[in-house]
Amino acid sequence: MDNGIEAKLIRHEEEEGDLKQRIWDESKKIWRVALPGVISRFCAFGTLVVTQSFMGHISDVDLAGYALVQTLSVRFINGILLGMSSATETLCGQSFGAGQHHMMGIYLQRSWIVDLTTLTIFLPVFVFGTQIYKLLGQEESLARSGGYISLWFIPYIYSCVFSLTIQMYLQAQLKNMIIAWLSVFQFAIHLPLSLILVYKLNMGVDGAMIALSMSAWFLVIGEFIFIFGGRCPNSWKGFTVAAFRDLVPLVKLSLSSGVMVCLELWYYAVLVLLAGYMENAEVAISAFSICLNLVAWEFMISIAFLGAACVRVANELGRGNAKAVKFSIKVLLGTSLAIGVFFFILCLALGKKLAYMFTDDDRVAESVSDLSLLLSFSVLLNSIYPVLSGVAVGAGMQAAVAIVNLVCYYVIGVPLGALLGYLTSLEVKGIWIGMIGGVLTQTITLVYMTWRTDWDAQVTKASERLARFYLKSDEDSEQITNVS
């Protein structure tokens, strides 16, 4: 009897030791993708936040106008680009896992064709910004300021086509540390550049926006030099006419990806729009936008974990290892949730102090302080659902998640926020409670979906998808320009 118990204890210790090692190994793989992603996204979004801070010190109207453009127009277009680019993330990740490295460069070029075409179609959103904001019922001064700022955002948004797709291409092959370094330099030059243009040259709004575009294109040019300079010899074989083949299936996958992400990002834009119809709209929009930017800045960490989840799931599906997929999801959720708890406590502790980073207006700071508890809960939820969205992207299940986002956000979240915001005394706080209601419903649904997914079946689907898009490596003979 004693020998049997002793044998069980020894076996349990061995299994526990093996589990610890597996968690450690998986964590290293996750952080190899997530850490550069955290750094790069934090710095890239930081440039937007720094620009917003400069706008707040130029004038309250320009701060609110910038908030309108960033939260409505930029979020609208960036959501489309980010969502459509996630198709690149799915295909590159699964190709890397399957050893089809040469296909990754072709997928990258196809994404440029699709995304540039899409952005050009939607360009009137920036060109006719003033008219759009007036049509949406915004105040005259806010609409004019937002319309002027939206024109300055055009060079910035075109840089996003390349920065988003290249990041997904590089992180799929575990080479995204270069983006982290470039992003650090981008952020480092953005602050002094903004100071010089805004204050030294007294260019005001124009100077702040020129600095934003210049720093954004610095990142893209650095990425081009890295790829075209031969640092991705297995996956980049030069520009090729093969990029123009099979665009229709890619567009279909891109559209489902785009809808999935857009419904999520536009959700916050709709809520800011609701805040704009309230009394004292300037204070309401400014406070709500500051809180959303704080959530979004922390969300950059969550987005990095979304990327890590996508890469890990896509790589293991490409290799045909369903068991590794399930284990990776558990480690990803545990790590991301621990980080979310830390920021939850931090937001509760800082409160009003965060607002003065963006404004000198005590009314706006008071409103931000009043929203700090809801801000903290939003940050906590940010640590869960992006990971599950990344799992869906890695598996190519974007269409199913798009339906979930549509129902949870627009059937539950927005109506609930509107009811609480306009029919009670909660106002902006009521809108935020509705937002959390939609996110919480989405999170619960994604947890259930992930738990119920047959990952062996997903392995088969991934194999079929790669076979459908596959081109032999001797396709290189069709290259029209080889920069490798």
GROMACS .gro file of C-alpha atoms in nm:
model
  484
    1MET     CA    1   0.000   0.000   0.000
    2ASP     CA    2   0.278   0.240   0.103
    3ASN     CA    3   0.478   0.151  -0.210
    4GLY     CA    4   0.174   0.225  -0.428
    5ILE     CA    5   0.124   0.567  -0.266
    6GLU     CA    6   0.494   0.645  -0.302
    7ALA     CA    7   0.489   0.549  -0.670
    8LYS     CA    8   0.189   0.775  -0.729
    9LEU     CA    9   0.364   1.066  -0.554
   10ILE     CA   10   0.678   1.017  -0.767
   11ARG     CA   11   0.471   1.003  -1.086
   12HIS     CA   12   0.279   1.316  -0.978
   13GLU     CA   13   0.605   1.505  -0.914
   14GLU     CA   14   0.740   1.400  -1.254
   15GLU     CA   15   0.420   1.514  -1.429
   16GLU     CA   16   0.422   1.842  -1.236
   17GLY     CA   17   0.786   1.900  -1.328
   18ASP     CA   18   0.709   1.820  -1.692
   19LEU     CA   19   0.412   2.061  -1.681
   20LYS     CA   20   0.627   2.341  -1.540
   21GLN     CA   21   0.881   2.286  -1.817
   22ARG     CA   22   0.609   2.285  -2.083
   23ILE     CA   23   0.462   2.609  -1.946
   24TRP     CA   24   0.809   2.765  -1.943
   25ASP     CA   25   0.881   2.654  -2.300
   26GLU     CA   26   0.543   2.777  -2.423
   27SER     CA   27   0.584   3.108  -2.239
   28LYS     CA   28   0.918   3.166  -2.413
   29LYS     CA   29   0.753   3.107  -2.751
   30ILE     CA   30   0.467   3.342  -2.663
   31TRP     CA   31   0.690   3.623  -2.535
   32ARG     CA   32   0.917   3.591  -2.837
   33VAL     CA   33   0.620   3.718  -3.039
   34ALA     CA   34   0.437   3.920  -2.773
   35LEU     CA   35   0.723   4.128  -2.627
   36PRO     CA   36   0.828   4.292  -2.956
   37GLY     CA   37   0.456   4.332  -3.029
   38VAL     CA   38   0.398   4.508  -2.696
   39ILE     CA   39   0.693   4.742  -2.752
   40SER     CA   40   0.608   4.823  -3.113
   41ARG     CA   41   0.234   4.875  -3.065
   42PHE     CA   42   0.286   5.068  -2.742
   43CYS     CA   43   0.528   5.305  -2.913
   44ALA     CA   44   0.325   5.335  -3.234
   45PHE     CA   45   0.006   5.415  -3.046
   46GLY     CA   46   0.210   5.636  -2.816
   47THR     CA   47   0.276   5.869  -3.107
   48LEU     CA   48  -0.101   5.918  -3.144
   49VAL     CA   49  -0.135   5.983  -2.772
   50VAL     CA   50   0.155   6.231  -2.773
   51THR     CA   51  -0.006   6.413  -3.065
   52GLN     CA   52  -0.335   6.423  -2.875
   53SER     CA   53  -0.154   6.569  -2.576
   54PHE     CA   54  -0.011   6.847  -2.795
   55MET     CA   55  -0.359   6.912  -2.936
   56GLY     CA   56  -0.496   6.945  -2.582
   57HIS     CA   57  -0.243   7.214  -2.504
   58ILE     CA   58  -0.314   7.400  -2.831
   59SER     CA   59  -0.690   7.437  -2.768
   60ASP     CA   60  -0.986   7.245  -2.626
   61VAL     CA   61  -1.166   7.263  -2.962
   62ASP     CA   62  -0.870   7.107  -3.144
   63LEU     CA   63  -0.844   6.838  -2.873
   64ALA     CA   64  -1.211   6.748  -2.927
   65GLY     CA   65  -1.169   6.772  -3.308
   66TYR     CA   66  -0.867   6.541  -3.297
   67ALA     CA   67  -1.063   6.303  -3.072
   68LEU     CA   68  -1.346   6.296  -3.328
   69VAL     CA   69  -1.113   6.215  -3.617
   70GLN     CA   70  -0.904   5.960  -3.430
   71THR     CA   71  -1.201   5.784  -3.274
   72LEU     CA   72  -1.437   5.797  -3.573
   73SER     CA   73  -1.251   5.826  -3.905
   74VAL     CA   74  -0.912   5.679  -3.814
   75ARG     CA   75  -1.066   5.399  -3.609
   76PHE     CA   76  -1.311   5.330  -3.891
   77ILE     CA   77  -1.042   5.301  -4.161
   78ASN     CA   78  -0.779   5.147  -3.936
   79GLY     CA   79  -1.033   4.884  -3.834
   80ILE     CA   80  -1.084   4.791  -4.199
   81LEU     CA   81  -0.708   4.774  -4.263
   82LEU     CA   82  -0.627   4.586  -3.943
   83GLY     CA   83  -0.908   4.339  -4.002
   84MET     CA   84  -0.822   4.276  -4.366
   85SER     CA   85  -0.454   4.244  -4.275
   86SER     CA   86  -0.535   3.968  -4.027
   87ALA     CA   87  -0.595   3.742  -4.328
   88THR     CA   88  -0.222   3.786  -4.395
   89GLU     CA   89  -0.157   3.688  -4.033
   90THR     CA   90  -0.360   3.368  -4.073
   91LEU     CA   91  -0.200   3.261  -4.403
   92CYS     CA   92   0.159   3.358  -4.315
   93GLY     CA   93   0.138   3.190  -3.975
   94GLN     CA   94   0.003   2.864  -4.113
   95SER     CA   95   0.248   2.870  -4.406
   96PHE     CA   96   0.542   2.914  -4.169
   97GLY     CA   97   0.422   2.621  -3.957
   98ALA     CA   98   0.383   2.407  -4.269
   99GLY     CA   99   0.729   2.504  -4.400
  100GLN     CA  100   0.590   2.688  -4.705
  101HIS     CA  101   0.814   2.991  -4.644
  102HIS     CA  102   0.824   3.119  -5.001
  103MET     CA  103   0.447   3.173  -4.996
  104MET     CA  104   0.473   3.431  -4.717
  105GLY     CA  105   0.620   3.701  -4.940
  106ILE     CA  106   0.346   3.640  -5.197
  107TYR     CA  107   0.077   3.673  -4.927
  108LEU     CA  108   0.237   4.000  -4.813
  109GLN     CA  109   0.228   4.147  -5.164
  110ARG     CA  110  -0.133   4.034  -5.213
  111SER     CA  111  -0.228   4.209  -4.889
  112TRP     CA  112  -0.068   4.534  -5.014
  113ILE     CA  113  -0.273   4.517  -5.334
  114VAL     CA  114  -0.600   4.449  -5.152
  115ASP     CA  115  -0.544   4.697  -4.867
  116LEU     CA  116  -0.419   4.986  -5.082
  117THR     CA  117  -0.718   4.946  -5.313
  118THR     CA  118  -0.956   4.935  -5.016
  119LEU     CA  119  -0.804   5.243  -4.851
  120THR     CA  120  -0.824   5.446  -5.172
  121ILE     CA  121  -1.194   5.358  -5.205
  122PHE     CA  122  -1.259   5.486  -4.851
  123LEU     CA  123  -1.042   5.800  -4.883
  124PRO     CA  124  -1.350   6.034  -4.903
  125VAL     CA  125  -1.401   5.963  -4.531
  126PHE     CA  126  -1.099   6.190  -4.469
  127VAL     CA  127  -1.149   6.429  -4.760
  128PHE     CA  128  -1.507   6.518  -4.660
  129GLY     CA  129  -1.455   6.504  -4.284
  130THR     CA  130  -1.627   6.834  -4.201
  131GLN     CA  131  -1.940   6.744  -4.398
  132ILE     CA  132  -1.956   6.397  -4.243
  133TYR     CA  133  -1.927   6.529  -3.885
  134LYS     CA  134  -2.195   6.791  -3.953
  135LEU     CA  135  -2.419   6.522  -4.098
  136LEU     CA  136  -2.367   6.320  -3.781
  137GLY     CA  137  -2.490   6.618  -3.580
  138GLN     CA  138  -2.164   6.741  -3.428
  139GLU     CA  139  -2.123   7.107  -3.328
  140GLU     CA  140  -2.004   7.347  -3.601
  141SER     CA  141  -1.668   7.425  -3.436
  142LEU     CA  142  -1.593   7.056  -3.370
  143ALA     CA  143  -1.690   6.957  -3.724
  144ARG     CA  144  -1.466   7.223  -3.883
  145SER     CA  145  -1.169   7.140  -3.660
  146GLY     CA  146  -1.215   6.765  -3.716
  147GLY     CA  147  -1.250   6.809  -4.092
  148TYR     CA  148  -0.925   7.005  -4.114
  149ILE     CA  149  -0.734   6.755  -3.897
  150SER     CA  150  -0.873   6.460  -4.097
  151LEU     CA  151  -0.696   6.586  -4.412
  152TRP     CA  152  -0.364   6.575  -4.226
  153PHE     CA  153  -0.432   6.213  -4.131
  154ILE     CA  154  -0.422   6.091  -4.496
  155PRO     CA  155  -0.042   6.037  -4.516
  156TYR     CA  156  -0.051   5.866  -4.176
  157ILE     CA  157  -0.327   5.622  -4.271
  158TYR     CA  158  -0.148   5.518  -4.592
  159SER     CA  159   0.157   5.427  -4.384
  160CYS     CA  160  -0.066   5.193  -4.182
  161VAL     CA  161  -0.123   4.971  -4.489
  162PHE     CA  162   0.245   4.875  -4.486
  163SER     CA  163   0.318   4.885  -4.112
  164LEU     CA  164   0.026   4.656  -4.023
  165THR     CA  165   0.086   4.395  -4.293
  166ILE     CA  166   0.464   4.388  -4.253
  167GLN     CA  167   0.433   4.341  -3.878
  168MET     CA  168   0.207   4.039  -3.932
  169TYR     CA  169   0.442   3.902  -4.197
  170LEU     CA  170   0.750   3.933  -3.974
  171GLN     CA  171   0.596   3.810  -3.651
  172ALA     CA  172   0.467   3.497  -3.825
  173GLN     CA  173   0.831   3.401  -3.884
  174LEU     CA  174   0.948   3.529  -3.540
  175LYS     CA  175   1.141   3.825  -3.682
  176ASN     CA  176   0.943   4.111  -3.535
  177MET     CA  177   1.209   4.234  -3.291
  178ILE     CA  178   1.327   4.469  -3.566
  179ILE     CA  179   0.984   4.636  -3.556
  180ALA     CA  180   1.020   4.685  -3.180
  181TRP     CA  181   1.352   4.866  -3.228
  182LEU     CA  182   1.218   5.077  -3.514
  183SER     CA  183   0.911   5.167  -3.308
  184VAL     CA  184   1.127   5.279  -3.016
  185PHE     CA  185   1.319   5.508  -3.253
  186GLN     CA  186   0.989   5.624  -3.402
  187PHE     CA  187   0.857   5.726  -3.060
  188ALA     CA  188   1.193   5.878  -2.962
  189ILE     CA  189   1.200   6.112  -3.262
  190HIS     CA  190   0.827   6.193  -3.248
  191LEU     CA  191   0.837   6.388  -2.922
  192PRO     CA  192   1.125   6.626  -3.009
  193LEU     CA  193   0.992   6.659  -3.365
  194SER     CA  194   0.652   6.763  -3.227
  195LEU     CA  195   0.812   7.011  -2.987
  196ILE     CA  196   1.012   7.172  -3.267
  197LEU     CA  197   0.724   7.196  -3.516
  198VAL     CA  198   0.451   7.295  -3.268
  199TYR     CA  199   0.637   7.533  -3.037
  200LYS     CA  200   0.973   7.626  -3.191
  201LEU     CA  201   0.833   7.688  -3.542
  202ASN     CA  202   0.491   7.783  -3.401
  203MET     CA  203   0.305   7.561  -3.653
  204GLY     CA  204   0.032   7.453  -3.410
  205VAL     CA  205  -0.205   7.185  -3.540
  206ASP     CA  206  -0.018   7.158  -3.871
  207GLY     CA  207   0.312   7.093  -3.693
  208ALA     CA  208   0.163   6.824  -3.468
  209MET     CA  209   0.015   6.637  -3.766
  210ILE     CA  210   0.331   6.669  -3.981
  211ALA     CA  211   0.533   6.519  -3.693
  212LEU     CA  212   0.285   6.229  -3.670
  213SER     CA  213   0.311   6.145  -4.041
  214MET     CA  214   0.689   6.178  -4.052
  215SER     CA  215   0.743   5.942  -3.757
  216ALA     CA  216   0.493   5.691  -3.903
  217TRP     CA  217   0.675   5.676  -4.237
  218PHE     CA  218   1.011   5.646  -4.061
  219LEU     CA  219   0.887   5.309  -3.929
  220VAL     CA  220   0.769   5.190  -4.272
  221ILE     CA  221   1.093   5.289  -4.448
  222GLY     CA  222   1.293   5.100  -4.185
  223GLU     CA  223   1.079   4.790  -4.244
  224PHE     CA  224   1.132   4.813  -4.621
  225ILE     CA  225   1.509   4.834  -4.573
  226PHE     CA  226   1.502   4.526  -4.349
  227ILE     CA  227   1.296   4.310  -4.589
  228PHE     CA  228   1.437   4.427  -4.922
  229GLY     CA  229   1.790   4.420  -4.782
  230GLY     CA  230   1.789   4.040  -4.766
  231ARG     CA  231   1.702   3.979  -4.399
  232CYS     CA  232   1.412   3.749  -4.495
  233PRO     CA  233   1.578   3.532  -4.764
  234ASN     CA  234   1.344   3.234  -4.726
  235SER     CA  235   1.016   3.425  -4.735
  236TRP     CA  236   1.095   3.728  -4.955
  237LYS     CA  237   1.193   3.633  -5.308
  238GLY     CA  238   1.122   3.971  -5.465
  239PHE     CA  239   0.820   4.128  -5.632
  240THR     CA  240   0.628   3.878  -5.842
  241VAL     CA  241   0.325   3.866  -6.071
  242ALA     CA  242   0.211   3.569  -5.863
  243ALA     CA  243   0.084   3.829  -5.613
  244PHE     CA  244  -0.199   3.910  -5.857
  245ARG     CA  245  -0.322   3.548  -5.863
  246ASP     CA  246  -0.596   3.409  -5.635
  247LEU     CA  247  -0.695   3.754  -5.512
  248VAL     CA  248  -1.066   3.665  -5.492
  249PRO     CA  249  -1.026   3.395  -5.220
  250LEU     CA  250  -0.792   3.631  -5.031
  251VAL     CA  251  -1.045   3.914  -5.056
  252LYS     CA  252  -1.315   3.684  -4.913
  253LEU     CA  253  -1.096   3.590  -4.617
  254SER     CA  254  -0.988   3.954  -4.578
  255LEU     CA  255  -1.348   4.075  -4.577
  256SER     CA  256  -1.451   3.834  -4.300
  257SER     CA  257  -1.140   3.940  -4.107
  258GLY     CA  258  -1.220   4.306  -4.170
  259VAL     CA  259  -1.578   4.274  -4.051
  260MET     CA  260  -1.464   4.093  -3.736
  261VAL     CA  261  -1.221   4.367  -3.631
  262CYS     CA  262  -1.424   4.661  -3.762
  263LEU     CA  263  -1.731   4.571  -3.562
  264GLU     CA  264  -1.509   4.573  -3.254
  265LEU     CA  265  -1.326   4.900  -3.324
  266TRP     CA  266  -1.633   5.086  -3.456
  267TYR     CA  267  -1.816   4.994  -3.137
  268TYR     CA  268  -1.610   5.247  -2.943
  269ALA     CA  269  -1.654   5.505  -3.219
  270VAL     CA  270  -2.034   5.474  -3.197
  271LEU     CA  271  -2.016   5.530  -2.822
  272VAL     CA  272  -1.806   5.846  -2.867
  273LEU     CA  273  -2.064   5.962  -3.120
  274LEU     CA  274  -2.338   5.910  -2.859
  275ALA     CA  275  -2.136   6.117  -2.612
  276GLY     CA  276  -2.121   6.396  -2.870
  277TYR     CA  277  -2.500   6.442  -2.856
  278MET     CA  278  -2.503   6.513  -2.482
  279GLU     CA  279  -2.509   6.850  -2.310
  280ASN     CA  280  -2.164   7.004  -2.279
  281ALA     CA  281  -2.049   6.776  -2.563
  282GLU     CA  282  -1.697   6.919  -2.571
  283VAL     CA  283  -1.623   6.801  -2.213
  284ALA     CA  284  -1.806   6.470  -2.264
  285ILE     CA  285  -1.617   6.382  -2.583
  286SER     CA  286  -1.280   6.493  -2.444
  287ALA     CA  287  -1.320   6.294  -2.120
  288PHE     CA  288  -1.456   5.986  -2.294
  289SER     CA  289  -1.183   6.002  -2.559
  290ILE     CA  290  -0.908   6.032  -2.296
  291CYS     CA  291  -1.043   5.725  -2.116
  292LEU     CA  292  -1.072   5.533  -2.443
  293ASN     CA  293  -0.716   5.628  -2.532
  294LEU     CA  294  -0.595   5.498  -2.195
  295VAL     CA  295  -0.787   5.176  -2.258
  296ALA     CA  296  -0.648   5.163  -2.611
  297TRP     CA  297  -0.291   5.221  -2.492
  298GLU     CA  298  -0.320   4.927  -2.252
  299PHE     CA  299  -0.499   4.743  -2.532
  300MET     CA  300  -0.173   4.756  -2.729
  301ILE     CA  301  -0.042   4.494  -2.486
  302SER     CA  302  -0.356   4.288  -2.544
  303ILE     CA  303  -0.317   4.329  -2.921
  304ALA     CA  304   0.039   4.195  -2.888
  305PHE     CA  305  -0.104   3.888  -2.715
  306LEU     CA  306  -0.366   3.868  -2.989
  307GLY     CA  307  -0.076   3.852  -3.235
  308ALA     CA  308   0.105   3.593  -3.023
  309ALA     CA  309  -0.212   3.384  -3.003
  310CYS     CA  310  -0.258   3.404  -3.378
  311VAL     CA  311   0.103   3.306  -3.449
  312ARG     CA  312   0.111   3.019  -3.200
  313VAL     CA  313  -0.227   2.878  -3.310
  314ALA     CA  314  -0.152   2.924  -3.682
  315ASN     CA  315   0.197   2.772  -3.652
  316GLU     CA  316   0.074   2.465  -3.464
  317LEU     CA  317  -0.223   2.416  -3.697
  318GLY     CA  318   0.019   2.438  -3.991
  319ARG     CA  319   0.229   2.168  -3.824
  320GLY     CA  320  -0.084   1.959  -3.758
  321ASN     CA  321  -0.049   1.962  -3.375
  322ALA     CA  322  -0.395   2.016  -3.222
  323LYS     CA  323  -0.279   1.927  -2.869
  324ALA     CA  324  -0.015   2.202  -2.874
  325VAL     CA  325  -0.282   2.453  -2.984
  326LYS     CA  326  -0.499   2.382  -2.678
  327PHE     CA  327  -0.206   2.403  -2.438
  328SER     CA  328  -0.087   2.731  -2.590
  329ILE     CA  329  -0.433   2.888  -2.548
  330LYS     CA  330  -0.431   2.807  -2.173
  331VAL     CA  331  -0.086   2.961  -2.120
  332LEU     CA  332  -0.177   3.268  -2.326
  333LEU     CA  333  -0.494   3.335  -2.128
  334GLY     CA  334  -0.322   3.288  -1.792
  335THR     CA  335  -0.037   3.526  -1.878
  336SER     CA  336  -0.260   3.795  -2.031
  337LEU     CA  337  -0.506   3.784  -1.740
  338ALA     CA  338  -0.225   3.835  -1.486
  339ILE     CA  339  -0.118   4.149  -1.674
  340GLY     CA  340  -0.480   4.269  -1.688
  341VAL     CA  341  -0.517   4.243  -1.309
  342PHE     CA  342  -0.203   4.455  -1.265
  343PHE     CA  343  -0.339   4.737  -1.486
  344PHE     CA  344  -0.683   4.707  -1.325
  345ILE     CA  345  -0.526   4.798  -0.988
  346LEU     CA  346  -0.309   5.069  -1.146
  347CYS     CA  347  -0.607   5.250  -1.306
  348LEU     CA  348  -0.797   5.244  -0.978
  349ALA     CA  349  -0.499   5.390  -0.792
  350LEU     CA  350  -0.417   5.675  -1.033
  351GLY     CA  351  -0.766   5.805  -1.119
  352LYS     CA  352  -0.771   6.179  -1.199
  353LYS     CA  353  -0.391   6.205  -1.230
  354LEU     CA  354  -0.410   6.029  -1.567
  355ALA     CA  355  -0.629   6.303  -1.716
  356TYR     CA  356  -0.374   6.582  -1.671
  357MET     CA  357  -0.144   6.409  -1.919
  358PHE     CA  358  -0.389   6.521  -2.189
  359THR     CA  359  -0.562   6.836  -2.069
  360ASP     CA  360  -0.543   7.137  -1.834
  361ASP     CA  361  -0.923   7.155  -1.807
  362ASP     CA  362  -1.038   7.064  -1.453
  363ARG     CA  363  -1.388   6.978  -1.580
  364VAL     CA  364  -1.249   6.714  -1.816
  365ALA     CA  365  -1.016   6.578  -1.545
  366GLU     CA  366  -1.310   6.548  -1.302
  367SER     CA  367  -1.513   6.361  -1.564
  368VAL     CA  368  -1.221   6.122  -1.629
  369SER     CA  369  -1.187   6.060  -1.254
  370ASP     CA  370  -1.557   5.977  -1.235
  371LEU     CA  371  -1.507   5.711  -1.505
  372SER     CA  372  -1.195   5.552  -1.346
  373LEU     CA  373  -1.378   5.249  -1.198
  374LEU     CA  374  -1.536   5.163  -1.533
  375LEU     CA  375  -1.201   5.228  -1.701
  376SER     CA  376  -1.041   4.969  -1.471
  377PHE     CA  377  -1.299   4.701  -1.555
  378SER     CA  378  -1.256   4.769  -1.927
  379VAL     CA  379  -0.881   4.719  -1.889
  380LEU     CA  380  -0.942   4.387  -1.712
  381LEU     CA  381  -1.169   4.258  -1.989
  382ASN     CA  382  -0.906   4.367  -2.243
  383SER     CA  383  -0.681   4.092  -2.111
  384ILE     CA  384  -0.920   3.813  -2.212
  385TYR     CA  385  -1.117   3.865  -2.532
  386PRO     CA  386  -0.828   3.983  -2.756
  387VAL     CA  387  -0.644   3.656  -2.689
  388LEU     CA  388  -0.953   3.461  -2.792
  389SER     CA  389  -0.990   3.680  -3.102
  390GLY     CA  390  -0.627   3.598  -3.185
  391VAL     CA  391  -0.704   3.229  -3.152
  392ALA     CA  392  -0.989   3.275  -3.401
  393VAL     CA  393  -0.764   3.463  -3.647
  394GLY     CA  394  -0.494   3.195  -3.622
  395ALA     CA  395  -0.751   2.929  -3.703
  396GLY     CA  396  -0.921   3.130  -3.978
  397MET     CA  397  -1.254   3.149  -3.788
  398GLN     CA  398  -1.300   3.524  -3.842
  399ALA     CA  399  -1.651   3.491  -3.990
  400ALA     CA  400  -1.792   3.327  -3.676
  401VAL     CA  401  -1.637   3.590  -3.450
  402ALA     CA  402  -1.775   3.866  -3.675
  403ILE     CA  403  -2.128   3.741  -3.602
  404VAL     CA  404  -2.051   3.730  -3.228
  405ASN     CA  405  -1.921   4.088  -3.238
  406LEU     CA  406  -2.224   4.210  -3.431
  407VAL     CA  407  -2.471   4.068  -3.179
  408CYS     CA  408  -2.280   4.146  -2.858
  409TYR     CA  409  -2.180   4.499  -2.952
  410TYR     CA  410  -2.466   4.632  -3.161
  411VAL     CA  411  -2.766   4.434  -3.036
  412ILE     CA  412  -2.664   4.445  -2.670
  413GLY     CA  413  -2.389   4.702  -2.599
  414VAL     CA  414  -2.491   5.009  -2.801
  415PRO     CA  415  -2.867   4.999  -2.718
  416LEU     CA  416  -2.787   4.942  -2.349
  417GLY     CA  417  -2.540   5.232  -2.349
  418ALA     CA  418  -2.789   5.462  -2.524
  419LEU     CA  419  -3.067   5.374  -2.277
  420LEU     CA  420  -2.848   5.427  -1.970
  421GLY     CA  421  -2.685   5.739  -2.114
  422TYR     CA  422  -2.998   5.926  -2.223
  423LEU     CA  423  -3.283   5.790  -2.010
  424THR     CA  424  -3.100   5.801  -1.675
  425SER     CA  425  -2.879   6.052  -1.497
  426LEU     CA  426  -2.568   5.840  -1.567
  427GLU     CA  427  -2.492   6.015  -1.902
  428VAL     CA  428  -2.135   5.927  -2.017
  429LYS     CA  429  -2.104   5.672  -1.738
  430GLY     CA  430  -2.419   5.500  -1.866
  431ILE     CA  431  -2.271   5.477  -2.218
  432TRP     CA  432  -1.959   5.316  -2.071
  433ILE     CA  433  -2.164   5.064  -1.869
  434GLY     CA  434  -2.336   4.964  -2.192
  435MET     CA  435  -1.996   4.924  -2.358
  436ILE     CA  436  -1.878   4.693  -2.079
  437GLY     CA  437  -2.201   4.494  -2.109
  438GLY     CA  438  -2.132   4.427  -2.475
  439VAL     CA  439  -1.768   4.335  -2.415
  440LEU     CA  440  -1.856   4.104  -2.125
  441THR     CA  441  -2.115   3.922  -2.338
  442GLN     CA  442  -1.863   3.887  -2.619
  443THR     CA  443  -1.596   3.753  -2.382
  444ILE     CA  444  -1.826   3.486  -2.239
  445THR     CA  445  -1.931   3.380  -2.591
  446LEU     CA  446  -1.570   3.355  -2.716
  447VAL     CA  447  -1.470   3.149  -2.411
  448TYR     CA  448  -1.752   2.905  -2.492
  449MET     CA  449  -1.661   2.895  -2.863
  450THR     CA  450  -1.295   2.824  -2.789
  451TRP     CA  451  -1.383   2.552  -2.540
  452ARG     CA  452  -1.620   2.382  -2.787
  453THR     CA  453  -1.391   2.401  -3.093
  454ASP     CA  454  -1.273   2.071  -3.242
  455TRP     CA  455  -0.905   2.150  -3.297
  456ASP     CA  456  -0.838   1.828  -3.489
  457ALA     CA  457  -1.096   1.945  -3.743
  458GLN     CA  458  -0.924   2.286  -3.755
  459VAL     CA  459  -0.595   2.113  -3.843
  460THR     CA  460  -0.766   1.958  -4.145
  461LYS     CA  461  -0.918   2.291  -4.251
  462ALA     CA  462  -0.579   2.465  -4.224
  463SER     CA  463  -0.420   2.199  -4.444
  464GLU     CA  464  -0.693   2.239  -4.705
  465ARG     CA  465  -0.660   2.620  -4.701
  466LEU     CA  466  -0.284   2.609  -4.756
  467ALA     CA  467  -0.322   2.356  -5.036
  468ARG     CA  468  -0.572   2.584  -5.211
  469PHE     CA  469  -0.336   2.885  -5.210
  470TYR     CA  470  -0.008   2.697  -5.261
  471LEU     CA  471   0.224   2.782  -5.552
  472LYS     CA  472   0.546   2.594  -5.624
  473SER     CA  473   0.865   2.775  -5.528
  474ASP     CA  474   0.982   2.771  -5.890
  475GLU     CA  475   0.720   3.045  -5.937
  476ASP     CA  476   1.016   3.272  -5.875
  477SER     CA  477   1.093   3.257  -6.245
  478GLU     CA  478   0.797   3.490  -6.296
  479GLN     CA  479   0.949   3.761  -6.077
  480ILE     CA  480   0.954   4.100  -6.242
  481THR     CA  481   1.190   4.260  -5.996
  482ASN     CA  482   1.412   4.087  -5.743
  483VAL     CA  483   1.530   4.302  -5.458
  484SER     CA  484   1.659   4.025  -5.240
   0.00000   0.00000   0.00000
